[in-house]
Amino acid sequence: MNADLMSTIEDIQHQTTTNAIMSIMLRAIGSCGFERFIISGLPDPGMDVRPFVLLSGWDAEWYERYTGLGYVHLDPVARHCYSTTLPFDWSDAPYDRDNDGPARRVMDEARDFGMDEGLCVPVHMEGGMQGVVSLVGETQHLDEKRRLELHMLSLYVHGRLRYLNGPAVRPQGRRIITPREAEILKWAAAGKTAAEIAEITGLTPRTINQHCENAQKRMGTSNRLHIVVEAIRHKLITL
């Protein structure tokens, strides 16, 4: 795993205020060419998004406009988060520009505030809740490695902010993954494939995948990267 990424994650882990995390995030995403960001949960239809916002690095005027006018329910980028677990460019969020006037208005007004491009990371949480980390900036320079790093960072910071901002599902004095699952997730965090972990542990790739799936179900995560991030965040594995 990238040393700079792990250093940033460890730095976030030690913070107890959103202001401190704001500074770390701005520095981290700035090194990737991004300027601003928002980290939030996504509300059910008709609900105000503001109680769900965990941390906003948006322009204040745009934030007030977006949240006050309920744009989250019109925004094609926010809507697309319900359809995928993978990061996507804002331009890849589907909508009918000719026939979906409200969505077109949101996207056009965002451009008026200098928000033409960005990267969105959906976050699927415990209990079916949905969240998002959205980064403002150009994306064409990002290779797969950097996208993976931003994905992991986004999942981690979203979880840390949920911990700081309110009640969450947290391990309470008990290990919610088995020692074998922890061992496998530790190797996965180091970038090993199922086949490589199988060779290291003497298990089959099928058994490795089954252990990962069992850990995901127990912790309510949506994919292997997410379970690794949550295991690190809850200190169930160390690197």
PDB file of C-alpha atoms in Angstrom:
ATOM      1  CA  MET A   1       0.000   0.000   0.000  1.00  0.00           C
ATOM      2  CA  ASN A   2       1.226   3.491  -0.826  1.00  0.00           C
ATOM      3  CA  ALA A   3       3.234   4.914   2.089  1.00  0.00           C
ATOM      4  CA  ASP A   4       1.886   8.457   1.612  1.00  0.00           C
ATOM      5  CA  LEU A   5      -1.685   7.145   1.649  1.00  0.00           C
ATOM      6  CA  MET A   6      -1.089   5.167   4.836  1.00  0.00           C
ATOM      7  CA  SER A   7       0.554   8.188   6.460  1.00  0.00           C
ATOM      8  CA  THR A   8      -2.521  10.302   5.604  1.00  0.00           C
ATOM      9  CA  ILE A   9      -4.901   7.648   6.947  1.00  0.00           C
ATOM     10  CA  GLU A  10      -2.916   7.375  10.176  1.00  0.00           C
ATOM     11  CA  ASP A  11      -2.950  11.159  10.501  1.00  0.00           C
ATOM     12  CA  ILE A  12      -6.743  11.230  10.084  1.00  0.00           C
ATOM     13  CA  GLN A  13      -7.122   8.413  12.625  1.00  0.00           C
ATOM     14  CA  HIS A  14      -5.524  10.580  15.310  1.00  0.00           C
ATOM     15  CA  GLN A  15      -7.715  13.641  14.721  1.00  0.00           C
ATOM     16  CA  THR A  16     -10.659  14.492  16.955  1.00  0.00           C
ATOM     17  CA  THR A  17     -11.985  17.608  15.174  1.00  0.00           C
ATOM     18  CA  THR A  18     -13.452  18.174  11.729  1.00  0.00           C
ATOM     19  CA  ASN A  19     -11.256  21.263  11.250  1.00  0.00           C
ATOM     20  CA  ALA A  20      -8.137  19.145  11.568  1.00  0.00           C
ATOM     21  CA  ILE A  21      -9.494  16.619   9.080  1.00  0.00           C
ATOM     22  CA  MET A  22     -10.410  19.458   6.722  1.00  0.00           C
ATOM     23  CA  SER A  23      -6.758  20.554   6.581  1.00  0.00           C
ATOM     24  CA  ILE A  24      -5.509  17.017   5.981  1.00  0.00           C
ATOM     25  CA  MET A  25      -8.053  16.385   3.232  1.00  0.00           C
ATOM     26  CA  LEU A  26      -7.319  19.632   1.409  1.00  0.00           C
ATOM     27  CA  ARG A  27      -3.619  18.780   1.445  1.00  0.00           C
ATOM     28  CA  ALA A  28      -4.191  15.179   0.352  1.00  0.00           C
ATOM     29  CA  ILE A  29      -6.563  15.916  -2.524  1.00  0.00           C
ATOM     30  CA  GLY A  30      -4.525  18.958  -3.549  1.00  0.00           C
ATOM     31  CA  SER A  31      -1.592  16.656  -4.281  1.00  0.00           C
ATOM     32  CA  CYS A  32      -3.903  14.882  -6.762  1.00  0.00           C
ATOM     33  CA  GLY A  33      -5.042  18.089  -8.457  1.00  0.00           C
ATOM     34  CA  PHE A  34      -8.391  18.551  -6.664  1.00  0.00           C
ATOM     35  CA  GLU A  35      -9.457  21.851  -5.153  1.00  0.00           C
ATOM     36  CA  ARG A  36     -12.582  21.296  -3.052  1.00  0.00           C
ATOM     37  CA  PHE A  37     -14.708  18.462  -1.693  1.00  0.00           C
ATOM     38  CA  ILE A  38     -17.826  17.511   0.216  1.00  0.00           C
ATOM     39  CA  ILE A  39     -18.382  14.487   2.450  1.00  0.00           C
ATOM     40  CA  SER A  40     -21.963  13.613   3.263  1.00  0.00           C
ATOM     41  CA  GLY A  41     -24.699  11.088   3.691  1.00  0.00           C
ATOM     42  CA  LEU A  42     -27.496  11.077   1.132  1.00  0.00           C
ATOM     43  CA  PRO A  43     -31.025  11.714   2.464  1.00  0.00           C
ATOM     44  CA  ASP A  44     -34.240  10.014   1.442  1.00  0.00           C
ATOM     45  CA  PRO A  45     -36.422  11.877  -1.091  1.00  0.00           C
ATOM     46  CA  GLY A  46     -37.773  15.151   0.246  1.00  0.00           C
ATOM     47  CA  MET A  47     -35.393  15.300   3.221  1.00  0.00           C
ATOM     48  CA  ASP A  48     -32.990  18.164   3.920  1.00  0.00           C
ATOM     49  CA  VAL A  49     -29.401  17.145   3.200  1.00  0.00           C
ATOM     50  CA  ARG A  50     -27.815  19.547   5.690  1.00  0.00           C
ATOM     51  CA  PRO A  51     -28.059  17.250   8.750  1.00  0.00           C
ATOM     52  CA  PHE A  52     -26.283  14.570   6.698  1.00  0.00           C
ATOM     53  CA  VAL A  53     -23.289  16.706   5.705  1.00  0.00           C
ATOM     54  CA  LEU A  54     -20.191  15.532   7.571  1.00  0.00           C
ATOM     55  CA  LEU A  55     -17.675  18.010   6.172  1.00  0.00           C
ATOM     56  CA  SER A  56     -17.862  20.605   3.404  1.00  0.00           C
ATOM     57  CA  GLY A  57     -14.951  22.184   1.612  1.00  0.00           C
ATOM     58  CA  TRP A  58     -17.238  23.709  -1.025  1.00  0.00           C
ATOM     59  CA  ASP A  59     -17.541  27.382  -1.831  1.00  0.00           C
ATOM     60  CA  ALA A  60     -19.883  28.772   0.847  1.00  0.00           C
ATOM     61  CA  GLU A  61     -22.282  30.394  -1.629  1.00  0.00           C
ATOM     62  CA  TRP A  62     -22.626  27.209  -3.681  1.00  0.00           C
ATOM     63  CA  TYR A  63     -23.087  25.129  -0.529  1.00  0.00           C
ATOM     64  CA  GLU A  64     -25.953  27.343   0.643  1.00  0.00           C
ATOM     65  CA  ARG A  65     -27.566  27.235  -2.788  1.00  0.00           C
ATOM     66  CA  TYR A  66     -27.172  23.472  -3.239  1.00  0.00           C
ATOM     67  CA  THR A  67     -28.398  22.533   0.225  1.00  0.00           C
ATOM     68  CA  GLY A  68     -31.042  25.225   0.579  1.00  0.00           C
ATOM     69  CA  LEU A  69     -32.741  24.434  -2.744  1.00  0.00           C
ATOM     70  CA  GLY A  70     -32.631  20.679  -2.292  1.00  0.00           C
ATOM     71  CA  TYR A  71     -30.349  20.145  -5.278  1.00  0.00           C
ATOM     72  CA  VAL A  72     -29.148  16.825  -3.850  1.00  0.00           C
ATOM     73  CA  HIS A  73     -32.434  15.284  -5.039  1.00  0.00           C
ATOM     74  CA  LEU A  74     -31.936  16.655  -8.571  1.00  0.00           C
ATOM     75  CA  ASP A  75     -28.201  16.148  -8.926  1.00  0.00           C
ATOM     76  CA  PRO A  76     -27.380  13.324 -11.385  1.00  0.00           C
ATOM     77  CA  VAL A  77     -24.042  12.755  -9.629  1.00  0.00           C
ATOM     78  CA  ALA A  78     -25.741  12.156  -6.270  1.00  0.00           C
ATOM     79  CA  ARG A  79     -28.397   9.965  -7.899  1.00  0.00           C
ATOM     80  CA  HIS A  80     -25.788   7.789  -9.610  1.00  0.00           C
ATOM     81  CA  CYS A  81     -24.298   6.889  -6.212  1.00  0.00           C
ATOM     82  CA  TYR A  82     -27.241   4.539  -5.671  1.00  0.00           C
ATOM     83  CA  SER A  83     -26.339   2.596  -8.821  1.00  0.00           C
ATOM     84  CA  THR A  84     -22.656   1.825  -8.262  1.00  0.00           C
ATOM     85  CA  THR A  85     -20.081   1.088  -5.576  1.00  0.00           C
ATOM     86  CA  LEU A  86     -17.176   2.313  -7.723  1.00  0.00           C
ATOM     87  CA  PRO A  87     -15.776   5.841  -8.052  1.00  0.00           C
ATOM     88  CA  PHE A  88     -16.879   7.657 -11.189  1.00  0.00           C
ATOM     89  CA  ASP A  89     -16.221  10.935 -12.974  1.00  0.00           C
ATOM     90  CA  TRP A  90     -19.041  13.458 -12.696  1.00  0.00           C
ATOM     91  CA  SER A  91     -19.324  13.419 -16.477  1.00  0.00           C
ATOM     92  CA  ASP A  92     -20.194   9.716 -16.345  1.00  0.00           C
ATOM     93  CA  ALA A  93     -23.319  10.270 -14.223  1.00  0.00           C
ATOM     94  CA  PRO A  94     -26.182   9.601 -16.658  1.00  0.00           C
ATOM     95  CA  TYR A  95     -29.072  12.009 -17.233  1.00  0.00           C
ATOM     96  CA  ASP A  96     -31.118  13.247 -20.152  1.00  0.00           C
ATOM     97  CA  ARG A  97     -29.912  16.788 -20.699  1.00  0.00           C
ATOM     98  CA  ASP A  98     -32.721  17.566 -23.130  1.00  0.00           C
ATOM     99  CA  ASN A  99     -35.585  16.272 -20.992  1.00  0.00           C
ATOM    100  CA  ASP A 100     -34.330  16.476 -17.400  1.00  0.00           C
ATOM    101  CA  GLY A 101     -34.382  20.234 -16.829  1.00  0.00           C
ATOM    102  CA  PRO A 102     -33.768  20.164 -13.045  1.00  0.00           C
ATOM    103  CA  ALA A 103     -30.662  17.994 -13.435  1.00  0.00           C
ATOM    104  CA  ARG A 104     -29.395  20.210 -16.236  1.00  0.00           C
ATOM    105  CA  ARG A 105     -29.878  23.276 -14.037  1.00  0.00           C
ATOM    106  CA  VAL A 106     -27.819  21.785 -11.211  1.00  0.00           C
ATOM    107  CA  MET A 107     -24.961  20.864 -13.530  1.00  0.00           C
ATOM    108  CA  ASP A 108     -25.010  24.224 -15.325  1.00  0.00           C
ATOM    109  CA  GLU A 109     -25.066  26.205 -12.092  1.00  0.00           C
ATOM    110  CA  ALA A 110     -22.207  24.107 -10.700  1.00  0.00           C
ATOM    111  CA  ARG A 111     -20.159  25.126 -13.721  1.00  0.00           C
ATOM    112  CA  ASP A 112     -20.938  28.765 -12.943  1.00  0.00           C
ATOM    113  CA  PHE A 113     -19.132  28.184  -9.638  1.00  0.00           C
ATOM    114  CA  GLY A 114     -16.098  26.652 -11.352  1.00  0.00           C
ATOM    115  CA  MET A 115     -17.192  23.074 -10.693  1.00  0.00           C
ATOM    116  CA  ASP A 116     -16.965  21.606 -14.190  1.00  0.00           C
ATOM    117  CA  GLU A 117     -15.306  18.299 -13.360  1.00  0.00           C
ATOM    118  CA  GLY A 118     -14.900  15.993 -10.412  1.00  0.00           C
ATOM    119  CA  LEU A 119     -14.594  12.516  -9.009  1.00  0.00           C
ATOM    120  CA  CYS A 120     -17.367  10.970  -6.926  1.00  0.00           C
ATOM    121  CA  VAL A 121     -16.872   8.081  -4.487  1.00  0.00           C
ATOM    122  CA  PRO A 122     -20.106   6.350  -3.372  1.00  0.00           C
ATOM    123  CA  VAL A 123     -20.117   5.033   0.196  1.00  0.00           C
ATOM    124  CA  HIS A 124     -22.518   2.229   1.076  1.00  0.00           C
ATOM    125  CA  MET A 125     -22.963   2.117   4.843  1.00  0.00           C
ATOM    126  CA  GLU A 126     -24.443  -0.081   7.527  1.00  0.00           C
ATOM    127  CA  GLY A 127     -28.206  -0.536   7.429  1.00  0.00           C
ATOM    128  CA  GLY A 128     -28.535   0.410   3.765  1.00  0.00           C
ATOM    129  CA  MET A 129     -27.604   4.067   4.248  1.00  0.00           C
ATOM    130  CA  GLN A 130     -25.850   5.809   1.380  1.00  0.00           C
ATOM    131  CA  GLY A 131     -23.048   8.338   1.486  1.00  0.00           C
ATOM    132  CA  VAL A 132     -20.718  10.192  -0.833  1.00  0.00           C
ATOM    133  CA  VAL A 133     -17.316  11.832  -1.067  1.00  0.00           C
ATOM    134  CA  SER A 134     -17.209  14.207  -4.032  1.00  0.00           C
ATOM    135  CA  LEU A 135     -13.949  15.841  -5.155  1.00  0.00           C
ATOM    136  CA  VAL A 136     -13.854  18.930  -7.383  1.00  0.00           C
ATOM    137  CA  GLY A 137     -11.233  19.028 -10.132  1.00  0.00           C
ATOM    138  CA  GLU A 138      -9.957  17.498 -13.340  1.00  0.00           C
ATOM    139  CA  THR A 139      -9.766  13.711 -13.524  1.00  0.00           C
ATOM    140  CA  GLN A 140      -8.168  12.848 -16.860  1.00  0.00           C
ATOM    141  CA  HIS A 141      -4.681  12.672 -15.333  1.00  0.00           C
ATOM    142  CA  LEU A 142      -5.656  10.007 -12.778  1.00  0.00           C
ATOM    143  CA  ASP A 143      -4.313   6.498 -13.372  1.00  0.00           C
ATOM    144  CA  GLU A 144      -5.879   3.389 -11.840  1.00  0.00           C
ATOM    145  CA  LYS A 145      -3.451   3.388  -8.905  1.00  0.00           C
ATOM    146  CA  ARG A 146      -4.284   6.968  -7.946  1.00  0.00           C
ATOM    147  CA  ARG A 147      -8.024   6.315  -8.314  1.00  0.00           C
ATOM    148  CA  LEU A 148      -7.693   3.330  -5.978  1.00  0.00           C
ATOM    149  CA  GLU A 149      -5.854   5.459  -3.432  1.00  0.00           C
ATOM    150  CA  LEU A 150      -8.519   8.171  -3.576  1.00  0.00           C
ATOM    151  CA  HIS A 151     -11.195   5.494  -3.217  1.00  0.00           C
ATOM    152  CA  MET A 152      -9.573   4.118  -0.064  1.00  0.00           C
ATOM    153  CA  LEU A 153      -8.935   7.577   1.387  1.00  0.00           C
ATOM    154  CA  SER A 154     -12.552   8.594   0.771  1.00  0.00           C
ATOM    155  CA  LEU A 155     -13.986   5.494   2.405  1.00  0.00           C
ATOM    156  CA  TYR A 156     -11.697   5.958   5.394  1.00  0.00           C
ATOM    157  CA  VAL A 157     -12.359   9.656   5.980  1.00  0.00           C
ATOM    158  CA  HIS A 158     -16.111   9.139   5.603  1.00  0.00           C
ATOM    159  CA  GLY A 159     -16.003   6.485   8.311  1.00  0.00           C
ATOM    160  CA  ARG A 160     -13.852   8.590  10.619  1.00  0.00           C
ATOM    161  CA  LEU A 161     -16.203  11.563  10.291  1.00  0.00           C
ATOM    162  CA  ARG A 162     -19.235   9.360  11.008  1.00  0.00           C
ATOM    163  CA  TYR A 163     -17.457   8.228  14.159  1.00  0.00           C
ATOM    164  CA  LEU A 164     -16.785  11.810  15.247  1.00  0.00           C
ATOM    165  CA  ASN A 165     -20.192  13.198  14.281  1.00  0.00           C
ATOM    166  CA  GLY A 166     -22.557  10.724  15.800  1.00  0.00           C
ATOM    167  CA  PRO A 167     -23.455   7.181  16.789  1.00  0.00           C
ATOM    168  CA  ALA A 168     -22.268   4.463  14.466  1.00  0.00           C
ATOM    169  CA  VAL A 169     -21.871   0.734  14.482  1.00  0.00           C
ATOM    170  CA  ARG A 170     -18.661   0.331  16.422  1.00  0.00           C
ATOM    171  CA  PRO A 171     -17.018  -2.765  17.863  1.00  0.00           C
ATOM    172  CA  GLN A 172     -17.590  -2.741  21.619  1.00  0.00           C
ATOM    173  CA  GLY A 173     -14.969  -4.865  23.305  1.00  0.00           C
ATOM    174  CA  ARG A 174     -15.303  -7.814  20.944  1.00  0.00           C
ATOM    175  CA  ARG A 175     -13.712  -8.889  17.703  1.00  0.00           C
ATOM    176  CA  ILE A 176     -16.331  -8.903  14.983  1.00  0.00           C
ATOM    177  CA  ILE A 177     -14.054 -10.634  12.499  1.00  0.00           C
ATOM    178  CA  THR A 178     -12.191 -13.869  13.147  1.00  0.00           C
ATOM    179  CA  PRO A 179      -8.398 -14.040  13.523  1.00  0.00           C
ATOM    180  CA  ARG A 180      -8.192 -15.853  10.166  1.00  0.00           C
ATOM    181  CA  GLU A 181     -10.285 -13.144   8.478  1.00  0.00           C
ATOM    182  CA  ALA A 182      -8.043 -10.496  10.036  1.00  0.00           C
ATOM    183  CA  GLU A 183      -4.965 -12.257   8.686  1.00  0.00           C
ATOM    184  CA  ILE A 184      -6.427 -12.395   5.192  1.00  0.00           C
ATOM    185  CA  LEU A 185      -7.566  -8.761   5.268  1.00  0.00           C
ATOM    186  CA  LYS A 186      -4.100  -7.709   6.378  1.00  0.00           C
ATOM    187  CA  TRP A 187      -2.619  -9.370   3.290  1.00  0.00           C
ATOM    188  CA  ALA A 188      -5.355  -7.802   1.135  1.00  0.00           C
ATOM    189  CA  ALA A 189      -4.473  -4.388   2.559  1.00  0.00           C
ATOM    190  CA  ALA A 190      -0.885  -5.020   1.446  1.00  0.00           C
ATOM    191  CA  GLY A 191      -2.155  -5.416  -2.118  1.00  0.00           C
ATOM    192  CA  LYS A 192      -2.075  -9.215  -2.365  1.00  0.00           C
ATOM    193  CA  THR A 193      -4.556 -11.002  -4.625  1.00  0.00           C
ATOM    194  CA  ALA A 194      -6.674 -13.954  -3.500  1.00  0.00           C
ATOM    195  CA  ALA A 195      -4.291 -16.321  -5.328  1.00  0.00           C
ATOM    196  CA  GLU A 196      -1.249 -14.774  -3.626  1.00  0.00           C
ATOM    197  CA  ILE A 197      -2.889 -14.897  -0.199  1.00  0.00           C
ATOM    198  CA  ALA A 198      -3.809 -18.537  -0.813  1.00  0.00           C
ATOM    199  CA  GLU A 199      -0.181 -19.359  -1.553  1.00  0.00           C
ATOM    200  CA  ILE A 200       0.982 -17.543   1.607  1.00  0.00           C
ATOM    201  CA  THR A 201      -1.609 -19.118   3.936  1.00  0.00           C
ATOM    202  CA  GLY A 202      -1.932 -22.572   2.398  1.00  0.00           C
ATOM    203  CA  LEU A 203      -5.654 -22.056   1.747  1.00  0.00           C
ATOM    204  CA  THR A 204      -7.454 -22.118  -1.594  1.00  0.00           C
ATOM    205  CA  PRO A 205      -8.414 -18.900  -3.428  1.00  0.00           C
ATOM    206  CA  ARG A 206     -12.057 -19.915  -2.999  1.00  0.00           C
ATOM    207  CA  THR A 207     -11.602 -20.126   0.783  1.00  0.00           C
ATOM    208  CA  ILE A 208      -9.837 -16.746   0.798  1.00  0.00           C
ATOM    209  CA  ASN A 209     -12.771 -15.170  -1.040  1.00  0.00           C
ATOM    210  CA  GLN A 210     -15.253 -16.816   1.320  1.00  0.00           C
ATOM    211  CA  HIS A 211     -13.463 -15.420   4.382  1.00  0.00           C
ATOM    212  CA  CYS A 212     -13.563 -11.931   2.826  1.00  0.00           C
ATOM    213  CA  GLU A 213     -17.269 -12.253   2.040  1.00  0.00           C
ATOM    214  CA  ASN A 214     -18.023 -13.427   5.580  1.00  0.00           C
ATOM    215  CA  ALA A 215     -16.175 -10.424   7.019  1.00  0.00           C
ATOM    216  CA  GLN A 216     -18.059  -8.077   4.676  1.00  0.00           C
ATOM    217  CA  LYS A 217     -21.429  -9.443   5.788  1.00  0.00           C
ATOM    218  CA  ARG A 218     -20.511  -9.167   9.450  1.00  0.00           C
ATOM    219  CA  MET A 219     -19.375  -5.550   9.162  1.00  0.00           C
ATOM    220  CA  GLY A 220     -21.987  -4.430   6.634  1.00  0.00           C
ATOM    221  CA  THR A 221     -19.519  -3.325   3.963  1.00  0.00           C
ATOM    222  CA  SER A 222     -20.059  -3.371   0.220  1.00  0.00           C
ATOM    223  CA  ASN A 223     -16.788  -4.666  -1.233  1.00  0.00           C
ATOM    224  CA  ARG A 224     -13.305  -5.896  -0.386  1.00  0.00           C
ATOM    225  CA  LEU A 225     -11.701  -2.458  -0.344  1.00  0.00           C
ATOM    226  CA  HIS A 226     -14.407  -1.181   2.009  1.00  0.00           C
ATOM    227  CA  ILE A 227     -13.952  -4.065   4.465  1.00  0.00           C
ATOM    228  CA  VAL A 228     -10.188  -3.482   4.510  1.00  0.00           C
ATOM    229  CA  VAL A 229     -10.717   0.229   5.245  1.00  0.00           C
ATOM    230  CA  GLU A 230     -13.235  -0.467   8.016  1.00  0.00           C
ATOM    231  CA  ALA A 231     -10.980  -3.114   9.569  1.00  0.00           C
ATOM    232  CA  ILE A 232      -8.129  -0.586   9.659  1.00  0.00           C
ATOM    233  CA  ARG A 233     -10.408   2.138  11.026  1.00  0.00           C
ATOM    234  CA  HIS A 234     -11.701  -0.068  13.824  1.00  0.00           C
ATOM    235  CA  LYS A 235      -8.139  -1.273  14.539  1.00  0.00           C
ATOM    236  CA  LEU A 236      -9.111  -4.879  13.809  1.00  0.00           C
ATOM    237  CA  ILE A 237      -5.994  -5.130  11.670  1.00  0.00           C
ATOM    238  CA  THR A 238      -2.714  -3.226  11.778  1.00  0.00           C
ATOM    239  CA  LEU A 239      -0.320  -2.600   8.909  1.00  0.00           C
TER     240      LEU A 239
END
